[in-house]
Amino acid sequence: MRLPSIRQLQYLQAVVSLRHFAQAAERCHVTQSTLSTGIQELEGLLGAQLLERSKRKVLPTPLGLAMADKAEQLLSLAAQMVEEAQQDRPLLSGPLRLGVIPTIGPFLLPQVLPSVRERFPQLELYLVEAESAVLLKKLEEGDLDCAIFALPYELGRMESQVFASETFWVALPKGHRLASGGPIAPAQLVDDELLLLEEGHCLRDHALSACHRRDLQQKAAFQGTSLYTLIEMVAGGQGITFLPNMAVNSALMQHKDIELRPLAEAGPHRELALVWRKEYYRKVDLEALTACLSELLENGV
Amino acid sequence: MRLPSIRQLQYLQAVVSLRHFAQAAERCHVTQSTLSTGIQELEGLLGAQLLERSKRKVLPTPLGLAMADKAEQLLSLAAQMVEEAQQDRPLLSGPLRLGVIPTIGPFLLPQVLPSVRERFPQLELYLVEAESAVLLKKLEEGDLDCAIFALPYELGRMESQVFASETFWVALPKGHRLASGGPIAPAQLVDDELLLLEEGHCLRDHALSACHRRDLQQKAAFQGTSLYTLIEMVAGGQGITFLPNMAVNSALMQHKDIELRPLAEAGPHRELALVWRKEYYRKVDLEALTACLSELLENGV
DNA sequence: TCTCATTAATCGATTTTTCCTATTAATTAT
DNA sequence: ATAATTAATAGGAAAAATCGATTAATGAGA
């Protein structure tokens, strides 16, 4: 079905409300001739007469009136569209779907979200906690706007912005031979059972990388489902593990049967980054968010 | 404010629903290139991004989704317009504003309207009774669709169609010298006081014309406001008058103190016609109406 | 890792549409 | 009668929409 054009509807609306071709043309910023042919085309398209014309009067037919009415609705809808689109939203307002990996979420978010919410009160955050691979998939599918990852991680076509660095700590059972003293070098731990999160957590790879080990086929019983369970296993004397800075500082990680020592290995051991599709339509917002996070973490929140 | 075009909205609707430029282009019967630039123009117009594009995926932004939604509404409204306009109404259906002069209305309408309504059950008649000049004005202003006049009458730019002819009868008080016998010639009435309707009624002119008299400045007290009052005046012996056929046949005009004789004057004395603007948009309906009236009157209803 | 296929964007040319100027025909007002 | 007003029309110019071909990015498969 061939539809009338917006222009034609504007012509109709004008001529029905003014009852005068020349005046209507002026309102539409076209010549009388243009408007005249426009109306004729509309009538042809609709297959019905919309106006009675004489040299002295322009008289809408009942159908013309009805059509003008609908045209008005339609035009106002179109105008609404433009208005709605053109009002530029303030930075970081409206819905934002943010993914976080489980080894960051519980430690970072309680720390920073109150300030973020205070700074951007119109922001509506929808949080999703999942492993990196899942988040990456959701990002690609458009189910998330952005996500917080721990790097290094293969991000594919995503863009990212690092907003914090972390070093690792060694978590030892109380009474371990290295339990007191200064930083611990990876070489000192070769004889210890290294407890890791189950497959899929990037922290597993980062930890291995920090102590220059290859991946080891651990028994499922020795794989933690979360840092909390891992800590319990360390406290139980089943081995040692590495914890990121952020977890160490968290009150949730305090445990009376655990000793913590810095890992003596140069450079940051993982970096926290905000990640998004490179086609994402509001990168400025995300850049503002990373700036905000970075600032909050530098100032110790 | 510059508005988006219908075409652009179709493009948006298609690409958002299909998530694919080439397929959307096919649905819109244009090339991918055309659709692509169309969407870009729309985005430029709205000043906002509607889609995230990558080579593997087309992802509407929240605004894009909202706009596509509105676009759909708008397009369906436009389609509705076309549909509504294109369904052709049956003959003589819907509202019709019909004017009638007072010397016809009360006699003709009760006679014909039942049959008309029966024949065109979807017709919604709005009746206006007024003198010819008033009806003509209303016709010109578009306040009426058509009107029933008695001719001759100067109709200006109107078109008309005669559907009946009438001869006049002479109404005499009982006991008048001409009260019995055959038809009466105008010359026989020169000595009688001729009673007429007040200024404005065309019957006044038609009556004068029928007896070849010039207009006479009658005293207001001798001018009737309706045929009923005129008849009462005749019955009271104040003079004579002329009545059209139709009124004579009407039961309303029976009066014991009146005698009626045909006027012996060649040809019809007035003609009944349906009148409309020559620009009127549904002349076929009116032609059907005159045909119907004409037929009804010929067959004696 | 290297093609090959797919996809949206881009460019230049062409067609289509839109629009304007000038004029006409009908009508009204003076 | 004469001038002014009005909507329609014709012809040409300007603007736009569209197409075909190409490009660059990406993903799939060998």
PDB file of C-alpha atoms in Angstrom, chain A residues 46-282:
ATOM      1  CA  LEU A  46      -6.559   8.231  -1.322  1.00  0.00           C
ATOM      2  CA  GLY A  47      -8.889   7.875  -4.257  1.00  0.00           C
ATOM      3  CA  ALA A  48     -11.298  10.388  -2.834  1.00  0.00           C
ATOM      4  CA  GLN A  49     -12.027  14.078  -2.856  1.00  0.00           C
ATOM      5  CA  LEU A  50     -10.887  15.937   0.235  1.00  0.00           C
ATOM      6  CA  LEU A  51     -11.778  19.490  -0.685  1.00  0.00           C
ATOM      7  CA  GLU A  52     -14.412  21.332  -2.645  1.00  0.00           C
ATOM      8  CA  ARG A  53     -12.709  24.203  -4.411  1.00  0.00           C
ATOM      9  CA  SER A  54     -14.208  27.272  -5.920  1.00  0.00           C
ATOM     10  CA  LYS A  55     -12.553  30.599  -6.557  1.00  0.00           C
ATOM     11  CA  ARG A  56     -14.200  32.048  -3.513  1.00  0.00           C
ATOM     12  CA  LYS A  57     -14.045  29.284  -1.011  1.00  0.00           C
ATOM     13  CA  VAL A  58     -12.230  26.134  -0.013  1.00  0.00           C
ATOM     14  CA  LEU A  59     -14.495  23.674   1.707  1.00  0.00           C
ATOM     15  CA  PRO A  60     -13.288  20.387   3.180  1.00  0.00           C
ATOM     16  CA  THR A  61     -15.472  17.387   2.507  1.00  0.00           C
ATOM     17  CA  PRO A  62     -16.368  15.279   5.561  1.00  0.00           C
ATOM     18  CA  LEU A  63     -13.624  12.881   4.517  1.00  0.00           C
ATOM     19  CA  GLY A  64     -11.257  15.831   4.126  1.00  0.00           C
ATOM     20  CA  LEU A  65     -12.024  16.886   7.669  1.00  0.00           C
ATOM     21  CA  ALA A  66     -11.492  13.374   8.984  1.00  0.00           C
ATOM     22  CA  MET A  67      -8.251  13.029   7.081  1.00  0.00           C
ATOM     23  CA  ALA A  68      -7.014  16.415   8.293  1.00  0.00           C
ATOM     24  CA  ASP A  69      -7.758  15.296  11.803  1.00  0.00           C
ATOM     25  CA  LYS A  70      -5.778  12.097  11.404  1.00  0.00           C
ATOM     26  CA  ALA A  71      -3.047  14.040   9.649  1.00  0.00           C
ATOM     27  CA  GLU A  72      -2.771  16.304  12.643  1.00  0.00           C
ATOM     28  CA  GLN A  73      -2.408  13.332  14.976  1.00  0.00           C
ATOM     29  CA  LEU A  74       0.183  11.840  12.731  1.00  0.00           C
ATOM     30  CA  LEU A  75       2.168  15.053  12.420  1.00  0.00           C
ATOM     31  CA  SER A  76       2.140  15.608  16.134  1.00  0.00           C
ATOM     32  CA  LEU A  77       3.395  12.076  16.620  1.00  0.00           C
ATOM     33  CA  ALA A  78       6.231  12.801  14.219  1.00  0.00           C
ATOM     34  CA  ALA A  79       7.040  16.045  15.996  1.00  0.00           C
ATOM     35  CA  GLN A  80       7.048  14.189  19.301  1.00  0.00           C
ATOM     36  CA  MET A  81       9.551  11.755  17.864  1.00  0.00           C
ATOM     37  CA  VAL A  82      11.921  14.522  16.918  1.00  0.00           C
ATOM     38  CA  GLU A  83      11.509  16.253  20.238  1.00  0.00           C
ATOM     39  CA  GLU A  84      12.017  13.084  22.208  1.00  0.00           C
ATOM     40  CA  ALA A  85      15.123  12.259  20.229  1.00  0.00           C
ATOM     41  CA  GLN A  86      16.619  15.703  20.340  1.00  0.00           C
ATOM     42  CA  GLN A  87      16.394  16.360  24.030  1.00  0.00           C
ATOM     43  CA  ASP A  88      19.877  15.304  25.003  1.00  0.00           C
ATOM     44  CA  ARG A  89      19.980  13.233  28.118  1.00  0.00           C
ATOM     45  CA  PRO A  90      22.355  14.268  30.878  1.00  0.00           C
ATOM     46  CA  LEU A  91      25.532  12.253  31.257  1.00  0.00           C
ATOM     47  CA  LEU A  92      24.995   8.820  32.799  1.00  0.00           C
ATOM     48  CA  SER A  93      21.251   9.031  33.119  1.00  0.00           C
ATOM     49  CA  GLY A  94      18.657   6.413  32.357  1.00  0.00           C
ATOM     50  CA  PRO A  95      19.142   2.670  32.273  1.00  0.00           C
ATOM     51  CA  LEU A  96      22.626   1.171  32.096  1.00  0.00           C
ATOM     52  CA  ARG A  97      23.181  -2.585  32.093  1.00  0.00           C
ATOM     53  CA  LEU A  98      26.504  -3.306  33.758  1.00  0.00           C
ATOM     54  CA  GLY A  99      28.146  -6.704  34.032  1.00  0.00           C
ATOM     55  CA  VAL A 100      30.741  -7.574  36.681  1.00  0.00           C
ATOM     56  CA  ILE A 101      32.831 -10.673  37.236  1.00  0.00           C
ATOM     57  CA  PRO A 102      32.383 -12.401  40.590  1.00  0.00           C
ATOM     58  CA  THR A 103      35.943 -11.730  41.787  1.00  0.00           C
ATOM     59  CA  ILE A 104      35.353  -8.006  41.476  1.00  0.00           C
ATOM     60  CA  GLY A 105      31.670  -7.369  42.080  1.00  0.00           C
ATOM     61  CA  PRO A 106      31.283  -8.156  45.765  1.00  0.00           C
ATOM     62  CA  PHE A 107      34.382  -6.146  46.656  1.00  0.00           C
ATOM     63  CA  LEU A 108      34.278  -3.199  44.312  1.00  0.00           C
ATOM     64  CA  LEU A 109      30.611  -2.393  44.038  1.00  0.00           C
ATOM     65  CA  PRO A 110      29.751  -1.853  47.701  1.00  0.00           C
ATOM     66  CA  GLN A 111      32.762   0.399  47.818  1.00  0.00           C
ATOM     67  CA  VAL A 112      31.951   2.643  44.870  1.00  0.00           C
ATOM     68  CA  LEU A 113      28.266   2.416  44.011  1.00  0.00           C
ATOM     69  CA  PRO A 114      27.004   4.726  46.755  1.00  0.00           C
ATOM     70  CA  SER A 115      29.244   7.500  45.475  1.00  0.00           C
ATOM     71  CA  VAL A 116      28.401   6.781  41.859  1.00  0.00           C
ATOM     72  CA  ARG A 117      24.707   6.922  42.603  1.00  0.00           C
ATOM     73  CA  GLU A 118      25.177  10.154  44.478  1.00  0.00           C
ATOM     74  CA  ARG A 119      27.093  11.701  41.623  1.00  0.00           C
ATOM     75  CA  PHE A 120      24.678  10.493  38.907  1.00  0.00           C
ATOM     76  CA  PRO A 121      21.304  10.327  40.607  1.00  0.00           C
ATOM     77  CA  GLN A 122      19.431   9.740  37.332  1.00  0.00           C
ATOM     78  CA  LEU A 123      21.437   6.632  36.554  1.00  0.00           C
ATOM     79  CA  GLU A 124      19.451   3.391  36.687  1.00  0.00           C
ATOM     80  CA  LEU A 125      21.954   0.575  37.068  1.00  0.00           C
ATOM     81  CA  TYR A 126      21.054  -3.000  36.201  1.00  0.00           C
ATOM     82  CA  LEU A 127      23.764  -5.321  37.498  1.00  0.00           C
ATOM     83  CA  VAL A 128      24.668  -8.739  36.144  1.00  0.00           C
ATOM     84  CA  GLU A 129      27.310 -10.917  37.849  1.00  0.00           C
ATOM     85  CA  ALA A 130      28.867 -13.629  35.686  1.00  0.00           C
ATOM     86  CA  GLU A 131      32.186 -14.984  34.480  1.00  0.00           C
ATOM     87  CA  SER A 132      34.117 -13.107  31.831  1.00  0.00           C
ATOM     88  CA  ALA A 133      33.118 -15.375  28.936  1.00  0.00           C
ATOM     89  CA  VAL A 134      29.429 -15.056  29.751  1.00  0.00           C
ATOM     90  CA  LEU A 135      29.669 -11.313  30.086  1.00  0.00           C
ATOM     91  CA  LEU A 136      31.525 -11.060  26.811  1.00  0.00           C
ATOM     92  CA  LYS A 137      28.769 -12.998  25.090  1.00  0.00           C
ATOM     93  CA  LYS A 138      26.107 -10.785  26.611  1.00  0.00           C
ATOM     94  CA  LEU A 139      28.006  -7.713  25.501  1.00  0.00           C
ATOM     95  CA  GLU A 140      28.213  -8.983  21.961  1.00  0.00           C
ATOM     96  CA  GLU A 141      24.526  -9.821  21.911  1.00  0.00           C
ATOM     97  CA  GLY A 142      23.641  -6.380  23.139  1.00  0.00           C
ATOM     98  CA  ASP A 143      22.251  -7.718  26.411  1.00  0.00           C
ATOM     99  CA  LEU A 144      24.709  -5.565  28.327  1.00  0.00           C
ATOM    100  CA  ASP A 145      25.890  -2.015  27.768  1.00  0.00           C
ATOM    101  CA  CYS A 146      29.241  -2.524  29.471  1.00  0.00           C
ATOM    102  CA  ALA A 147      31.051  -4.743  31.953  1.00  0.00           C
ATOM    103  CA  ILE A 148      33.879  -4.680  34.429  1.00  0.00           C
ATOM    104  CA  PHE A 149      36.594  -7.195  33.559  1.00  0.00           C
ATOM    105  CA  ALA A 150      39.948  -8.118  34.996  1.00  0.00           C
ATOM    106  CA  LEU A 151      42.707  -7.862  32.379  1.00  0.00           C
ATOM    107  CA  PRO A 152      44.527  -9.377  30.684  1.00  0.00           C
ATOM    108  CA  TYR A 153      41.615 -11.036  28.933  1.00  0.00           C
ATOM    109  CA  GLU A 154      40.963 -11.498  25.228  1.00  0.00           C
ATOM    110  CA  LEU A 155      38.275  -8.925  24.511  1.00  0.00           C
ATOM    111  CA  GLY A 156      37.789  -9.504  20.805  1.00  0.00           C
ATOM    112  CA  ARG A 157      36.118  -6.536  19.186  1.00  0.00           C
ATOM    113  CA  MET A 158      35.463  -4.782  22.464  1.00  0.00           C
ATOM    114  CA  GLU A 159      36.932  -1.507  23.566  1.00  0.00           C
ATOM    115  CA  SER A 160      38.067  -1.054  27.127  1.00  0.00           C
ATOM    116  CA  GLN A 161      39.418   1.464  29.554  1.00  0.00           C
ATOM    117  CA  VAL A 162      41.490   0.475  32.600  1.00  0.00           C
ATOM    118  CA  PHE A 163      40.464   2.252  35.763  1.00  0.00           C
ATOM    119  CA  ALA A 164      42.492   0.456  38.448  1.00  0.00           C
ATOM    120  CA  SER A 165      45.393  -1.942  39.006  1.00  0.00           C
ATOM    121  CA  GLU A 166      45.689  -4.611  41.604  1.00  0.00           C
ATOM    122  CA  THR A 167      48.501  -6.611  43.073  1.00  0.00           C
ATOM    123  CA  PHE A 168      47.983 -10.080  44.537  1.00  0.00           C
ATOM    124  CA  TRP A 169      48.432 -11.231  48.102  1.00  0.00           C
ATOM    125  CA  VAL A 170      49.228 -14.699  49.287  1.00  0.00           C
ATOM    126  CA  ALA A 171      46.725 -16.226  51.662  1.00  0.00           C
ATOM    127  CA  LEU A 172      48.300 -18.793  53.992  1.00  0.00           C
ATOM    128  CA  PRO A 173      46.847 -20.937  56.746  1.00  0.00           C
ATOM    129  CA  LYS A 174      47.750 -19.715  60.193  1.00  0.00           C
ATOM    130  CA  GLY A 175      51.047 -21.313  61.248  1.00  0.00           C
ATOM    131  CA  HIS A 176      52.350 -21.757  57.718  1.00  0.00           C
ATOM    132  CA  ARG A 177      56.135 -21.613  57.503  1.00  0.00           C
ATOM    133  CA  LEU A 178      55.925 -18.290  55.634  1.00  0.00           C
ATOM    134  CA  ALA A 179      53.126 -16.918  57.800  1.00  0.00           C
ATOM    135  CA  SER A 180      55.259 -14.197  59.274  1.00  0.00           C
ATOM    136  CA  GLY A 181      57.767 -11.963  57.591  1.00  0.00           C
ATOM    137  CA  GLY A 182      57.754  -9.795  54.459  1.00  0.00           C
ATOM    138  CA  PRO A 183      56.623 -10.298  50.861  1.00  0.00           C
ATOM    139  CA  ILE A 184      56.644 -13.774  49.419  1.00  0.00           C
ATOM    140  CA  ALA A 185      58.265 -14.645  46.099  1.00  0.00           C
ATOM    141  CA  PRO A 186      56.518 -17.222  43.847  1.00  0.00           C
ATOM    142  CA  ALA A 187      59.564 -19.468  44.026  1.00  0.00           C
ATOM    143  CA  GLN A 188      59.044 -19.940  47.746  1.00  0.00           C
ATOM    144  CA  LEU A 189      55.656 -21.547  47.067  1.00  0.00           C
ATOM    145  CA  VAL A 190      56.573 -24.335  44.676  1.00  0.00           C
ATOM    146  CA  ASP A 191      55.951 -27.021  47.286  1.00  0.00           C
ATOM    147  CA  ASP A 192      52.600 -25.692  48.337  1.00  0.00           C
ATOM    148  CA  GLU A 193      49.275 -26.857  47.025  1.00  0.00           C
ATOM    149  CA  LEU A 194      47.837 -23.898  45.035  1.00  0.00           C
ATOM    150  CA  LEU A 195      44.089 -23.656  45.419  1.00  0.00           C
ATOM    151  CA  LEU A 196      42.207 -21.999  42.586  1.00  0.00           C
ATOM    152  CA  LEU A 197      38.695 -21.058  41.546  1.00  0.00           C
ATOM    153  CA  GLU A 198      36.980 -23.396  39.154  1.00  0.00           C
ATOM    154  CA  GLU A 199      37.490 -23.197  35.416  1.00  0.00           C
ATOM    155  CA  GLY A 200      36.053 -20.061  33.884  1.00  0.00           C
ATOM    156  CA  HIS A 201      37.144 -17.549  36.477  1.00  0.00           C
ATOM    157  CA  CYS A 202      39.799 -15.284  35.052  1.00  0.00           C
ATOM    158  CA  LEU A 203      41.331 -14.955  38.490  1.00  0.00           C
ATOM    159  CA  ARG A 204      42.459 -18.559  38.081  1.00  0.00           C
ATOM    160  CA  ASP A 205      44.562 -17.625  35.058  1.00  0.00           C
ATOM    161  CA  HIS A 206      45.811 -14.428  36.597  1.00  0.00           C
ATOM    162  CA  ALA A 207      46.937 -16.274  39.700  1.00  0.00           C
ATOM    163  CA  LEU A 208      48.746 -18.912  37.683  1.00  0.00           C
ATOM    164  CA  SER A 209      50.357 -16.232  35.629  1.00  0.00           C
ATOM    165  CA  ALA A 210      51.493 -14.342  38.730  1.00  0.00           C
ATOM    166  CA  CYS A 211      53.475 -17.325  39.919  1.00  0.00           C
ATOM    167  CA  HIS A 212      54.623 -18.448  36.479  1.00  0.00           C
ATOM    168  CA  ARG A 213      52.866 -21.816  36.634  1.00  0.00           C
ATOM    169  CA  ARG A 214      51.138 -23.660  33.855  1.00  0.00           C
ATOM    170  CA  ASP A 215      47.572 -24.662  34.388  1.00  0.00           C
ATOM    171  CA  LEU A 216      47.222 -27.719  36.559  1.00  0.00           C
ATOM    172  CA  GLN A 217      44.460 -30.286  36.418  1.00  0.00           C
ATOM    173  CA  GLN A 218      43.215 -29.859  39.931  1.00  0.00           C
ATOM    174  CA  LYS A 219      40.794 -32.232  41.523  1.00  0.00           C
ATOM    175  CA  ALA A 220      37.324 -30.720  41.550  1.00  0.00           C
ATOM    176  CA  ALA A 221      37.345 -30.885  45.322  1.00  0.00           C
ATOM    177  CA  PHE A 222      40.201 -28.439  45.378  1.00  0.00           C
ATOM    178  CA  GLN A 223      38.490 -25.872  43.169  1.00  0.00           C
ATOM    179  CA  GLY A 224      36.640 -23.053  44.852  1.00  0.00           C
ATOM    180  CA  THR A 225      33.299 -21.801  43.617  1.00  0.00           C
ATOM    181  CA  SER A 226      33.985 -18.381  45.132  1.00  0.00           C
ATOM    182  CA  LEU A 227      36.711 -16.561  46.982  1.00  0.00           C
ATOM    183  CA  TYR A 228      34.848 -17.197  50.229  1.00  0.00           C
ATOM    184  CA  THR A 229      34.936 -20.937  49.844  1.00  0.00           C
ATOM    185  CA  LEU A 230      38.549 -20.742  48.713  1.00  0.00           C
ATOM    186  CA  ILE A 231      39.478 -18.893  51.896  1.00  0.00           C
ATOM    187  CA  GLU A 232      37.768 -21.530  53.957  1.00  0.00           C
ATOM    188  CA  MET A 233      39.808 -24.184  52.224  1.00  0.00           C
ATOM    189  CA  VAL A 234      43.025 -22.285  52.949  1.00  0.00           C
ATOM    190  CA  ALA A 235      41.977 -21.900  56.584  1.00  0.00           C
ATOM    191  CA  GLY A 236      41.386 -25.622  56.632  1.00  0.00           C
ATOM    192  CA  GLY A 237      45.026 -26.164  55.674  1.00  0.00           C
ATOM    193  CA  GLN A 238      44.317 -27.607  52.234  1.00  0.00           C
ATOM    194  CA  GLY A 239      46.715 -25.231  50.524  1.00  0.00           C
ATOM    195  CA  ILE A 240      47.404 -21.604  49.733  1.00  0.00           C
ATOM    196  CA  THR A 241      45.890 -19.131  47.331  1.00  0.00           C
ATOM    197  CA  PHE A 242      46.228 -15.664  45.882  1.00  0.00           C
ATOM    198  CA  LEU A 243      43.827 -12.853  46.607  1.00  0.00           C
ATOM    199  CA  PRO A 244      43.551  -9.560  44.792  1.00  0.00           C
ATOM    200  CA  ASN A 245      44.108  -6.360  46.719  1.00  0.00           C
ATOM    201  CA  MET A 246      40.499  -5.444  46.682  1.00  0.00           C
ATOM    202  CA  ALA A 247      39.424  -8.678  48.322  1.00  0.00           C
ATOM    203  CA  VAL A 248      42.059  -8.338  50.976  1.00  0.00           C
ATOM    204  CA  ASN A 249      40.773  -4.936  51.969  1.00  0.00           C
ATOM    205  CA  SER A 250      37.246  -6.180  52.129  1.00  0.00           C
ATOM    206  CA  ALA A 251      35.800  -6.850  55.542  1.00  0.00           C
ATOM    207  CA  LEU A 252      34.220  -9.950  54.080  1.00  0.00           C
ATOM    208  CA  MET A 253      37.590 -11.568  53.737  1.00  0.00           C
ATOM    209  CA  GLN A 254      38.721 -11.237  57.322  1.00  0.00           C
ATOM    210  CA  HIS A 255      39.374 -14.685  58.728  1.00  0.00           C
ATOM    211  CA  LYS A 256      41.043 -15.556  61.988  1.00  0.00           C
ATOM    212  CA  ASP A 257      42.788 -18.645  60.636  1.00  0.00           C
ATOM    213  CA  ILE A 258      44.408 -16.892  57.667  1.00  0.00           C
ATOM    214  CA  GLU A 259      47.627 -14.978  57.228  1.00  0.00           C
ATOM    215  CA  LEU A 260      48.114 -12.558  54.364  1.00  0.00           C
ATOM    216  CA  ARG A 261      51.423 -11.547  52.780  1.00  0.00           C
ATOM    217  CA  PRO A 262      52.126  -9.434  49.695  1.00  0.00           C
ATOM    218  CA  LEU A 263      53.262 -11.318  46.640  1.00  0.00           C
ATOM    219  CA  ALA A 264      56.780 -10.209  45.738  1.00  0.00           C
ATOM    220  CA  GLU A 265      56.403 -10.002  41.984  1.00  0.00           C
ATOM    221  CA  ALA A 266      56.972  -6.868  39.936  1.00  0.00           C
ATOM    222  CA  GLY A 267      54.130  -4.857  38.385  1.00  0.00           C
ATOM    223  CA  PRO A 268      50.366  -5.037  38.794  1.00  0.00           C
ATOM    224  CA  HIS A 269      48.994  -8.558  38.622  1.00  0.00           C
ATOM    225  CA  ARG A 270      45.656  -7.737  37.163  1.00  0.00           C
ATOM    226  CA  GLU A 271      43.939  -4.592  35.929  1.00  0.00           C
ATOM    227  CA  LEU A 272      40.313  -3.615  36.283  1.00  0.00           C
ATOM    228  CA  ALA A 273      38.763  -2.277  33.132  1.00  0.00           C
ATOM    229  CA  LEU A 274      35.387  -1.180  31.893  1.00  0.00           C
ATOM    230  CA  VAL A 275      34.586  -2.921  28.587  1.00  0.00           C
ATOM    231  CA  TRP A 276      32.080  -2.100  25.829  1.00  0.00           C
ATOM    232  CA  ARG A 277      31.279  -2.757  22.187  1.00  0.00           C
ATOM    233  CA  LYS A 278      33.271  -0.474  20.031  1.00  0.00           C
ATOM    234  CA  GLU A 279      30.033   0.536  18.312  1.00  0.00           C
ATOM    235  CA  TYR A 280      28.431   1.510  21.610  1.00  0.00           C
ATOM    236  CA  TYR A 281      26.400   4.654  21.161  1.00  0.00           C
ATOM    237  CA  ARG A 282      27.203   6.523  24.337  1.00  0.00           C
TER     238      ARG A 282
END
